[in-house]
Coordinates of C-alpha atoms in Angstrom, one line a residue:
Chain A
M1 CA -10.6 -26.7 12.5
K2 CA -12.0 -25.1 16.7
R3 CA -14.7 -22.9 16.1
Y4 CA -14.4 -19.7 18.6
S5 CA -17.1 -18.9 20.3
F6 CA -18.4 -18.2 24.2
L7 CA -19.0 -21.5 24.8
E8 CA -14.9 -21.5 24.0
L9 CA -14.5 -18.5 26.0
A10 CA -15.9 -20.3 29.0
K11 CA -14.2 -23.5 28.7
N12 CA -10.9 -21.7 28.8
A13 CA -11.6 -19.8 31.1
F14 CA -10.8 -22.2 33.7
S15 CA -7.0 -23.1 32.4
A16 CA -6.1 -19.9 32.5
H17 CA -6.8 -19.3 28.8
Q18 CA -3.1 -22.1 28.4
N19 CA -4.8 -24.2 26.3
W20 CA -6.1 -22.0 22.8
G21 CA -3.7 -24.3 21.2
R22 CA -2.0 -23.0 17.1
Q23 CA -3.7 -21.0 15.2
W24 CA -2.3 -22.9 12.3
R25 CA 0.2 -25.3 11.9
A26 CA 4.0 -23.9 10.4
P27 CA 4.8 -26.9 8.3
E28 CA 7.8 -27.7 6.5
P29 CA 7.5 -26.8 2.8
K30 CA 7.0 -30.4 0.5
A31 CA 8.1 -31.0 -3.0
E32 CA 5.3 -29.7 -5.0
Y33 CA 2.5 -27.0 -4.9
D34 CA -0.7 -26.3 -7.6
V35 CA -0.3 -22.5 -6.7
V36 CA 2.7 -20.9 -4.2
I37 CA 1.3 -17.8 -3.0
V38 CA 4.5 -14.6 -2.6
G39 CA 4.4 -12.8 0.4
A40 CA 1.7 -13.2 3.2
G41 CA 0.5 -11.0 3.9
G42 CA -3.2 -10.2 4.3
H43 CA -3.8 -9.7 0.2
G44 CA -1.6 -13.1 -0.2
L45 CA -3.8 -15.1 2.7
A46 CA -6.7 -13.8 1.7
T47 CA -6.2 -14.9 -2.2
A48 CA -4.6 -18.0 -0.8
Y49 CA -8.5 -18.4 1.4
Y50 CA -10.4 -17.6 -1.8
L51 CA -8.8 -20.4 -4.2
A52 CA -9.5 -23.2 -1.2
R53 CA -12.7 -22.6 -0.1
E54 CA -13.9 -21.0 -4.3
H55 CA -11.9 -22.8 -6.3
G56 CA -11.2 -26.3 -4.2
I57 CA -7.4 -25.5 -4.6
R58 CA -5.7 -25.5 -2.1
N59 CA -3.2 -28.3 -2.7
V60 CA -1.0 -24.1 -1.9
A61 CA 2.1 -22.4 -0.2
V62 CA 2.3 -18.9 0.4
I63 CA 5.9 -18.4 1.9
E64 CA 6.4 -15.2 3.8
K65 CA 10.2 -13.5 4.2
G66 CA 9.0 -12.9 6.9
W67 CA 6.3 -13.3 9.4
L68 CA 2.7 -13.2 8.2
G69 CA 1.5 -9.7 8.6
G70 CA 4.6 -8.6 9.5
G71 CA 4.5 -6.4 5.9
N72 CA 2.2 -3.7 4.9
T73 CA -0.5 -5.5 6.3
G74 CA 0.9 -4.9 10.5
R75 CA 2.1 -1.3 9.5
N76 CA -1.2 0.5 7.8
T77 CA -3.4 3.2 9.3
T78 CA -6.5 0.2 9.5
I79 CA -8.7 1.9 6.3
V80 CA -12.0 0.6 5.3
R81 CA -14.2 2.7 1.5
S82 CA -15.2 3.2 -0.7
N83 CA -15.8 6.2 -2.5
Y84 CA -13.3 5.9 -5.5
L85 CA -13.9 8.2 -8.1
W86 CA -14.1 5.5 -11.6
E87 CA -15.9 3.4 -11.6
E88 CA -13.8 0.7 -12.0
S89 CA -12.5 1.7 -8.4
A90 CA -15.8 1.6 -6.7
A91 CA -16.6 -2.5 -8.0
L92 CA -13.5 -3.2 -6.9
Y93 CA -13.5 -1.8 -4.2
N94 CA -17.2 -1.7 -3.0
H95 CA -16.0 -5.5 -3.2
A96 CA -14.3 -5.3 -0.8
I97 CA -15.7 -3.5 1.2
G98 CA -19.3 -6.3 1.2
L99 CA -17.0 -9.0 1.6
W100 CA -16.0 -6.3 5.5
Q101 CA -19.9 -7.1 5.6
N102 CA -19.5 -10.8 7.0
L103 CA -16.1 -11.7 6.9
S104 CA -15.7 -11.8 11.0
Q105 CA -18.8 -14.9 10.7
E106 CA -17.1 -15.6 7.8
L107 CA -14.0 -16.4 8.8
N108 CA -15.0 -16.8 12.5
Y109 CA -12.3 -15.3 13.9
N110 CA -13.7 -11.0 14.7
V111 CA -12.0 -8.6 12.2
M112 CA -13.3 -5.8 14.1
Y113 CA -14.5 -4.0 11.3
S114 CA -16.4 -1.0 12.2
A115 CA -18.8 1.5 10.7
R116 CA -17.6 4.6 12.0
G117 CA -17.6 6.6 8.5
V118 CA -14.8 8.5 7.1
M119 CA -15.2 12.3 6.5
M120 CA -13.0 14.2 3.7
L121 CA -12.1 17.4 4.3
A122 CA -12.8 19.8 2.0
H123 CA -10.2 23.3 2.2
T124 CA -10.7 25.1 -0.2
V125 CA -12.9 25.8 -3.4
H126 CA -11.4 23.2 -5.6
D127 CA -11.9 20.6 -3.1
V128 CA -15.2 21.4 -2.6
Q129 CA -16.0 20.7 -6.5
V130 CA -13.5 17.8 -6.3
S131 CA -15.6 16.0 -3.3
Q132 CA -18.8 16.9 -5.2
R133 CA -17.4 16.0 -8.3
H134 CA -17.1 12.5 -6.2
I135 CA -19.8 12.6 -5.2
H136 CA -22.4 12.4 -7.6
A137 CA -20.0 9.8 -9.5
N138 CA -20.0 7.3 -6.3
R139 CA -23.9 8.1 -6.2
L140 CA -24.2 7.3 -10.0
A141 CA -21.9 3.7 -9.0
G142 CA -24.1 2.7 -6.3
V143 CA -21.3 3.4 -3.7
Q144 CA -22.6 5.0 -1.1
N145 CA -21.1 9.0 0.1
E146 CA -22.4 12.3 0.3
W147 CA -22.2 15.7 1.5
L148 CA -21.9 17.5 4.5
T149 CA -21.7 21.9 5.4
P150 CA -19.3 22.6 8.0
E151 CA -21.5 22.1 11.0
E152 CA -23.2 18.9 10.3
A153 CA -19.6 18.0 9.9
K154 CA -18.8 19.4 13.3
E155 CA -21.8 17.2 14.4
Y156 CA -20.6 14.4 13.5
C157 CA -16.7 14.6 14.1
P158 CA -17.6 16.7 17.7
P159 CA -13.5 17.7 18.0
L160 CA -13.2 19.3 14.6
N161 CA -12.3 22.8 14.6
I162 CA -14.7 24.4 12.2
S163 CA -13.7 28.3 13.3
R164 CA -12.9 30.5 9.6
N165 CA -9.9 32.2 12.2
I166 CA -7.8 28.7 11.2
R167 CA -5.3 28.3 8.1
Y168 CA -6.7 25.9 6.0
P169 CA -11.2 26.7 7.1
V170 CA -13.0 23.5 6.7
V171 CA -16.1 24.1 3.7
G172 CA -17.5 21.1 4.1
A173 CA -16.9 17.0 3.7
A174 CA -18.0 14.5 2.0
L175 CA -19.3 11.0 4.7
Q176 CA -19.2 6.9 3.6
R177 CA -20.7 6.2 6.6
V178 CA -19.8 2.8 5.4
G179 CA -16.2 3.1 6.4
G180 CA -14.7 2.8 8.6
T181 CA -11.4 0.8 10.7
A182 CA -11.4 -3.0 10.9
R183 CA -8.6 -4.3 13.2
H184 CA -5.2 -4.6 11.1
D185 CA -3.3 -8.1 12.3
A186 CA -6.9 -10.2 12.7
V187 CA -7.5 -10.0 9.3
A188 CA -3.9 -11.4 7.9
W189 CA -5.4 -14.1 12.2
G190 CA -8.2 -14.7 10.7
Y191 CA -7.4 -15.5 7.0
A192 CA -4.6 -17.3 8.1
R193 CA -6.0 -20.1 10.4
G194 CA -8.9 -20.1 7.7
A195 CA -6.6 -20.8 5.0
D196 CA -4.4 -24.0 6.5
D197 CA -8.3 -25.0 7.6
L198 CA -9.1 -26.4 4.7
G199 CA -4.7 -27.3 4.1
V200 CA -2.9 -24.7 2.8
D201 CA 0.9 -24.3 4.2
I202 CA 2.1 -21.6 5.5
I203 CA 5.1 -21.3 5.3
Q204 CA 6.9 -18.2 7.6
N205 CA 11.3 -17.1 7.5
C206 CA 11.4 -19.1 3.7
A207 CA 12.1 -16.5 1.3
V208 CA 12.1 -16.8 -2.5
T209 CA 15.3 -16.7 -3.8
G210 CA 15.0 -16.5 -7.2
I211 CA 11.8 -17.7 -10.2
R212 CA 12.3 -20.3 -12.0
R213 CA 10.7 -20.8 -16.2
G214 CA 11.4 -24.6 -18.4
Q215 CA 12.6 -23.8 -22.1
D216 CA 8.8 -22.5 -23.2
G217 CA 9.1 -19.4 -21.2
S218 CA 5.9 -21.2 -18.6
V219 CA 6.5 -21.2 -14.3
E220 CA 8.5 -24.4 -13.1
G221 CA 8.0 -23.4 -9.1
V222 CA 10.3 -20.8 -6.3
E223 CA 13.7 -21.2 -5.0
T224 CA 13.3 -20.6 -1.8
A225 CA 15.3 -20.4 2.0
K226 CA 14.5 -24.1 2.3
G227 CA 15.1 -25.6 -1.6
F228 CA 13.3 -25.6 -4.5
I229 CA 9.8 -25.9 -4.7
K230 CA 7.6 -26.9 -7.3
A231 CA 5.1 -25.3 -8.7
K232 CA 1.8 -24.4 -11.7
K233 CA 1.5 -21.6 -10.6
V234 CA 2.3 -18.1 -9.2
G235 CA 1.2 -15.9 -8.0
V236 CA 3.4 -12.3 -5.9
V237 CA 2.1 -10.2 -4.1
A238 CA 4.5 -9.2 -1.9
A239 CA 3.4 -5.2 -1.8
G240 CA 7.4 -3.1 -2.3
H241 CA 9.2 -6.3 -2.7
T242 CA 7.5 -6.9 -5.9
S243 CA 10.0 -5.1 -8.4
V244 CA 12.8 -7.0 -6.4
V245 CA 10.4 -11.4 -7.1
M246 CA 9.1 -10.3 -10.2
E247 CA 13.1 -9.4 -11.4
M248 CA 13.5 -13.2 -10.2
A249 CA 10.9 -13.8 -13.7
G250 CA 12.6 -10.9 -15.7
V251 CA 9.2 -8.9 -15.5
R252 CA 9.9 -5.5 -15.3
L253 CA 6.8 -2.9 -14.1
P254 CA 5.9 0.1 -13.8
L255 CA 6.3 0.2 -10.0
E256 CA 8.1 2.3 -7.5
S257 CA 8.8 1.6 -3.3
F258 CA 8.0 4.6 -0.8
P259 CA 8.4 4.6 2.6
L260 CA 4.2 5.4 3.5
Q261 CA 4.3 6.7 7.0
A262 CA 2.1 6.6 10.8
L263 CA 2.7 6.8 14.0
V264 CA -0.6 6.5 17.1
S265 CA 0.0 7.9 20.4
E266 CA -0.8 7.6 23.5
P267 CA -3.8 4.9 24.7
V268 CA -6.4 7.8 25.8
K269 CA -10.3 7.2 25.9
P270 CA -12.8 7.3 23.6
A271 CA -12.6 10.7 22.2
F272 CA -12.6 10.5 18.9
P273 CA -15.5 8.6 16.6
C274 CA -14.8 8.5 13.2
V275 CA -12.1 8.8 10.8
V276 CA -11.2 12.2 9.3
M277 CA -9.2 12.9 5.9
S278 CA -7.8 15.3 4.6
N279 CA -5.9 15.8 0.8
T280 CA -5.5 19.4 1.2
I281 CA -3.8 19.0 3.5
H282 CA -2.0 15.7 4.2
A283 CA -3.2 14.5 7.2
Y284 CA -5.3 11.8 8.8
I285 CA -6.3 10.4 12.2
S286 CA -8.4 8.4 13.7
Q287 CA -8.8 6.4 17.7
S288 CA -8.8 2.8 18.3
D289 CA -10.0 -0.2 20.1
K290 CA -6.8 0.0 22.2
G291 CA -7.9 4.4 22.5
E292 CA -4.1 5.7 20.8
L293 CA -5.0 8.0 18.1
V294 CA -3.7 6.5 14.7
I295 CA -2.4 9.3 12.3
G296 CA -1.2 9.0 9.0
A297 CA 1.4 10.9 7.6
G298 CA 2.6 10.9 3.9
T299 CA 5.3 8.8 1.7
D300 CA 9.2 10.1 0.4
Q301 CA 9.7 11.6 -2.2
F302 CA 12.0 8.7 -3.0
V303 CA 12.2 5.4 -3.6
S304 CA 13.3 3.1 -0.4
Y305 CA 13.3 0.3 0.8
S306 CA 14.7 1.1 4.1
Q307 CA 10.7 1.2 6.4
A308 CA 11.7 4.4 7.8
G309 CA 10.6 7.7 6.1
G310 CA 11.6 11.5 6.6
L311 CA 10.6 13.0 10.1
H312 CA 9.2 16.7 8.4
I313 CA 6.3 14.6 6.7
T314 CA 5.2 13.0 10.2
N315 CA 5.5 17.0 11.5
H316 CA 3.7 18.1 9.0
T317 CA 0.7 16.1 9.5
I318 CA 1.4 16.0 13.0
D319 CA 1.3 20.9 12.0
A320 CA -2.0 19.8 10.2
I321 CA -3.6 17.7 12.8
C322 CA -3.9 20.1 15.9
E323 CA -4.7 21.7 13.8
L324 CA -7.9 20.9 12.9
F325 CA -8.6 19.1 17.2
P326 CA -6.3 21.9 18.4
H327 CA -8.0 19.7 22.1
F328 CA -4.8 17.2 20.7
R329 CA -1.8 19.2 20.7
R330 CA -1.1 18.5 24.2
M331 CA -1.1 14.1 22.9
R332 CA 2.6 12.6 23.6
M333 CA 3.0 9.9 20.1
L334 CA 3.8 6.7 21.0
R335 CA 5.7 5.4 18.1
N336 CA 5.7 5.9 14.9
W337 CA 7.1 3.6 12.4
G338 CA 7.3 3.5 7.7
G339 CA 5.9 0.1 5.5
I340 CA 7.2 0.1 2.1
V341 CA 4.2 1.4 -0.9
D342 CA 4.3 0.1 -4.1
T343 CA 2.6 2.5 -6.8
T344 CA 2.2 2.7 -9.8
P345 CA 2.2 5.9 -11.8
D346 CA -1.4 6.0 -11.9
R347 CA -1.4 5.9 -8.3
S348 CA -4.7 2.5 -9.6
P349 CA -3.5 -1.2 -8.4
I350 CA -2.8 -4.6 -11.0
L351 CA -3.7 -7.5 -10.0
S352 CA -3.0 -9.3 -13.1
K353 CA -1.9 -12.3 -15.7
T354 CA 1.7 -11.7 -16.0
P355 CA 4.2 -12.5 -19.8
V356 CA 5.4 -15.3 -17.7
P357 CA 2.7 -17.6 -18.5
G358 CA 2.0 -18.7 -14.6
L359 CA 3.1 -16.4 -12.7
Y360 CA 0.6 -13.5 -11.8
V361 CA 0.9 -10.3 -10.0
N362 CA -1.3 -8.6 -6.7
C363 CA 0.4 -5.5 -6.4
G364 CA 0.8 -0.9 -7.0
W365 CA -1.3 -0.6 -3.9
G366 CA 0.9 2.1 -3.2
T367 CA -1.0 3.7 0.2
G368 CA -3.4 2.7 0.6
G369 CA -4.3 -1.3 0.2
F370 CA -5.5 -2.4 3.9
K371 CA -9.0 -1.9 2.8
A372 CA -9.0 -4.1 -0.8
T373 CA -8.0 -7.1 1.6
P374 CA -10.9 -9.2 0.9
G375 CA -11.6 -7.9 -2.4
S376 CA -8.5 -8.2 -4.1
G377 CA -7.8 -11.7 -2.5
H378 CA -11.1 -12.5 -4.0
V379 CA -11.0 -11.9 -8.0
F380 CA -6.5 -12.6 -7.3
A381 CA -8.1 -15.9 -6.5
H382 CA -10.5 -16.5 -9.4
T383 CA -7.9 -14.9 -11.7
I384 CA -4.9 -17.3 -10.3
A385 CA -7.4 -20.8 -10.7
K386 CA -9.1 -19.4 -14.1
D387 CA -6.5 -18.0 -15.6
E388 CA -8.5 -15.2 -16.5
P389 CA -9.2 -11.8 -14.5
H390 CA -13.1 -11.6 -12.6
P391 CA -14.8 -9.0 -14.1
I392 CA -14.2 -6.6 -11.7
N393 CA -9.9 -6.8 -11.8
A394 CA -10.1 -7.4 -15.6
P395 CA -9.5 -3.3 -16.1
F396 CA -6.5 -3.7 -14.2
T397 CA -4.3 -4.4 -16.1
I398 CA -0.2 -4.5 -16.7
D399 CA -1.6 -4.0 -20.6
R400 CA -3.0 -1.2 -19.8
F401 CA 0.1 0.7 -19.6
R402 CA 0.5 0.1 -23.1
T403 CA -2.7 0.8 -24.1
G404 CA -4.1 4.1 -22.6
R405 CA -6.5 2.2 -20.8
L406 CA -4.7 3.8 -17.2
I407 CA -7.3 4.5 -14.4
D408 CA -6.7 7.3 -13.1
E409 CA -7.1 7.9 -9.3
A410 CA -4.3 10.6 -8.3
A411 CA -7.6 12.6 -7.1
A412 CA -9.1 9.9 -4.7
A413 CA -6.1 8.7 -3.0
A414 CA -5.9 9.7 0.6
V415 CA -2.5 11.4 1.3
A416 CA 0.1 13.1 -0.9
H417 CA 1.6 11.8 -3.7
Chain B
M1 CA 14.9 14.4 6.3
L2 CA 18.4 13.8 4.1
L3 CA 21.4 16.1 3.3
I4 CA 21.7 16.1 0.2
Y5 CA 25.1 17.7 -2.0
C6 CA 24.7 20.6 -4.3
P7 CA 27.5 19.8 -7.4
Y8 CA 26.7 23.6 -8.4
C9 CA 25.7 25.1 -5.8
E10 CA 28.9 23.2 -3.9
I11 CA 26.8 22.8 -0.9
E12 CA 25.0 20.6 0.4
R13 CA 21.3 20.9 2.0
A14 CA 18.5 20.1 4.4
E15 CA 16.1 17.6 1.8
T16 CA 13.6 19.9 2.0
E17 CA 14.8 22.2 -0.6
F18 CA 14.8 19.7 -2.7
H19 CA 12.3 18.5 -5.5
C20 CA 13.5 13.8 -5.8
G21 CA 12.9 13.6 -9.7
G22 CA 13.1 9.6 -9.5
E23 CA 15.8 7.6 -11.7
A24 CA 18.8 8.6 -14.7
H25 CA 19.8 7.8 -17.0
I26 CA 16.4 7.3 -18.8
A27 CA 16.1 8.8 -22.4
R28 CA 13.4 9.9 -24.6
P29 CA 12.9 7.7 -27.3
S30 CA 15.7 10.8 -30.1
D31 CA 13.8 8.9 -33.0
P32 CA 9.3 10.1 -32.3
E33 CA 8.3 8.5 -35.5
K34 CA 10.0 5.4 -35.1
A35 CA 9.5 5.3 -31.2
T36 CA 7.0 1.4 -30.9
D37 CA 4.1 1.1 -28.4
D38 CA 6.4 -0.8 -26.1
D39 CA 9.1 2.3 -26.2
W40 CA 6.7 4.9 -24.9
V41 CA 5.6 2.0 -22.5
E42 CA 9.9 1.5 -21.3
F43 CA 10.4 5.0 -21.4
L44 CA 6.9 6.5 -19.5
Y45 CA 6.0 4.5 -16.9
M46 CA 8.6 1.0 -16.4
R47 CA 11.3 1.4 -14.2
S48 CA 13.7 -0.7 -12.0
N49 CA 13.2 0.1 -8.6
T50 CA 16.5 -1.0 -7.8
K51 CA 16.5 -1.9 -4.1
G52 CA 20.7 -1.4 -3.3
I53 CA 22.2 1.2 -5.4
A54 CA 20.9 3.4 -7.8
A55 CA 20.9 7.1 -9.8
E56 CA 19.1 8.9 -9.6
R57 CA 18.0 13.0 -10.5
W58 CA 16.8 15.3 -8.0
R59 CA 16.3 19.4 -8.3
H60 CA 18.4 22.4 -6.5
I61 CA 14.5 24.3 -6.4
H62 CA 14.7 26.3 -3.5
G63 CA 18.5 27.4 -3.9
C64 CA 20.2 27.2 -7.6
G65 CA 17.0 25.3 -8.9
R66 CA 19.0 22.9 -11.7
F67 CA 18.7 19.1 -11.9
F68 CA 21.3 16.8 -11.7
N69 CA 22.5 13.3 -10.5
A70 CA 23.0 11.6 -7.1
V71 CA 23.6 8.0 -6.6
R72 CA 21.9 6.9 -3.5
D73 CA 21.1 2.8 -1.7
T74 CA 18.0 2.9 -1.6
V75 CA 18.5 0.0 1.5
S76 CA 20.5 2.0 4.0
D77 CA 19.4 6.4 2.2
K78 CA 23.1 6.8 2.3
F79 CA 24.4 8.5 -1.2
L80 CA 27.4 7.9 -2.5
T81 CA 27.7 10.4 -4.6
F82 CA 26.9 13.2 -7.0
Y83 CA 27.0 14.7 -11.2
K84 CA 26.2 16.9 -12.6
A85 CA 23.4 16.4 -15.3
G86 CA 25.2 15.0 -18.6
D87 CA 27.4 13.9 -16.5
P88 CA 28.0 9.9 -17.9
R89 CA 26.8 7.1 -15.0
P90 CA 29.2 6.2 -13.4
D91 CA 29.9 2.2 -12.5
L92 CA 27.7 1.2 -10.2
E93 CA 29.1 -1.8 -9.4
A94 CA 32.8 0.4 -7.7
L95 CA 30.7 2.5 -5.6
A96 CA 29.2 -0.7 -4.4
R97 CA 32.5 -2.4 -3.7
E98 CA 33.4 1.0 -2.5
A99 CA 31.0 1.1 -0.7
G100 CA 31.4 -2.6 1.0
K101 CA 28.1 -4.0 -0.1

């Protein structure tokens, strides 16, 4: 792999940046792989990267129906945080936060991780109690999170309206300083380039149409648009389409897929220093390095694969944004879109072996999977390589819905469920 | 926003008048004493999450307040039919053929 450096940048400037070369190959699939990953989003590519780098399993293919990073990886609002309530989740998301710190250096690819702080607003007495509970739980779990008064919140985020006269006044906020944003596309591209360099084949525009199982029920490989590909192990990381893919192997999952919407404004000069979210009035907002305000809205109430949501959902969010940040009232919105998110009943992901030997699944990230990308790939690679979960993802089994050991994170999510 | 027909009010109204109740025709185990853990998992948590034609429950919360069922294509979000709670599930394949799917 040609390493990117200041010297390379200077050298390529002389040829007007025409000769950078491809970042990854476009190989035809081989007949057989040790591991096939279904889905080349951030989580799938990270899984392949860590399989190759940490576990020495390099005969790996990542198979993608569209183009890599073209699903929810390219559609999310790029927020990174780990202030979850339960110990199991805090451990999982904090594992990712640890990997985010050094990710650009490790991948030799600027993922633009920016720890600008994530502030979660409280508007009611109930909000204050829930936030305080989160902060205390986080402190015990070793996760950074602190309480701000409205005045301190205003100092941290000057555009915030802390007037007492609005419909939902800000009565305080929880701030995770280590939280922030990262460049979503660069995460997928960086992992793709890293994995490709280690020998992983990334096969795009090749839909998986079936999962073949042998006499003993174990996985034999996948049927694809480019023919049958034999594989000892198959990991499904298909986000909103996980139910569809897993049905090919006859596995039912406790998932429902909903459209989740986001939108961006016209780009403006730096005006917004951090990430602000409010669970109560369903709004969150940050400003990208390009200058656009990035706004996350809620999910539609019904199962859909349409990648478009109802306009009243985004309207509701915009109402809240305009009240919290009055000086954005005249901003024009440029684009809005939807992504299909797979939600579980307890709003925690599933990173697990399945009843089918050799078949593994990483799904159920719902409305907040981007932040976990490095950690998710890291522990899922361990699960596939060792055929047993990493201690961090051991609680996130499918079996928890039978045993009742749910990880009920509904209160910790950023958007409406 | 969807336009939804309430088979009780016999009128078409905006989605904001309704609440979606998820997959239809999921029956609670009739004899809870005899139901196994797996029966409960299937009833409580497992969902078909169909990509295509599926039956789902809706409730007209800002109207008559009653539950009814609808068949919708989850790719185009177009409704194919509405029917009252307690009516049998329509033949989804026939509906799909009719809609040209």
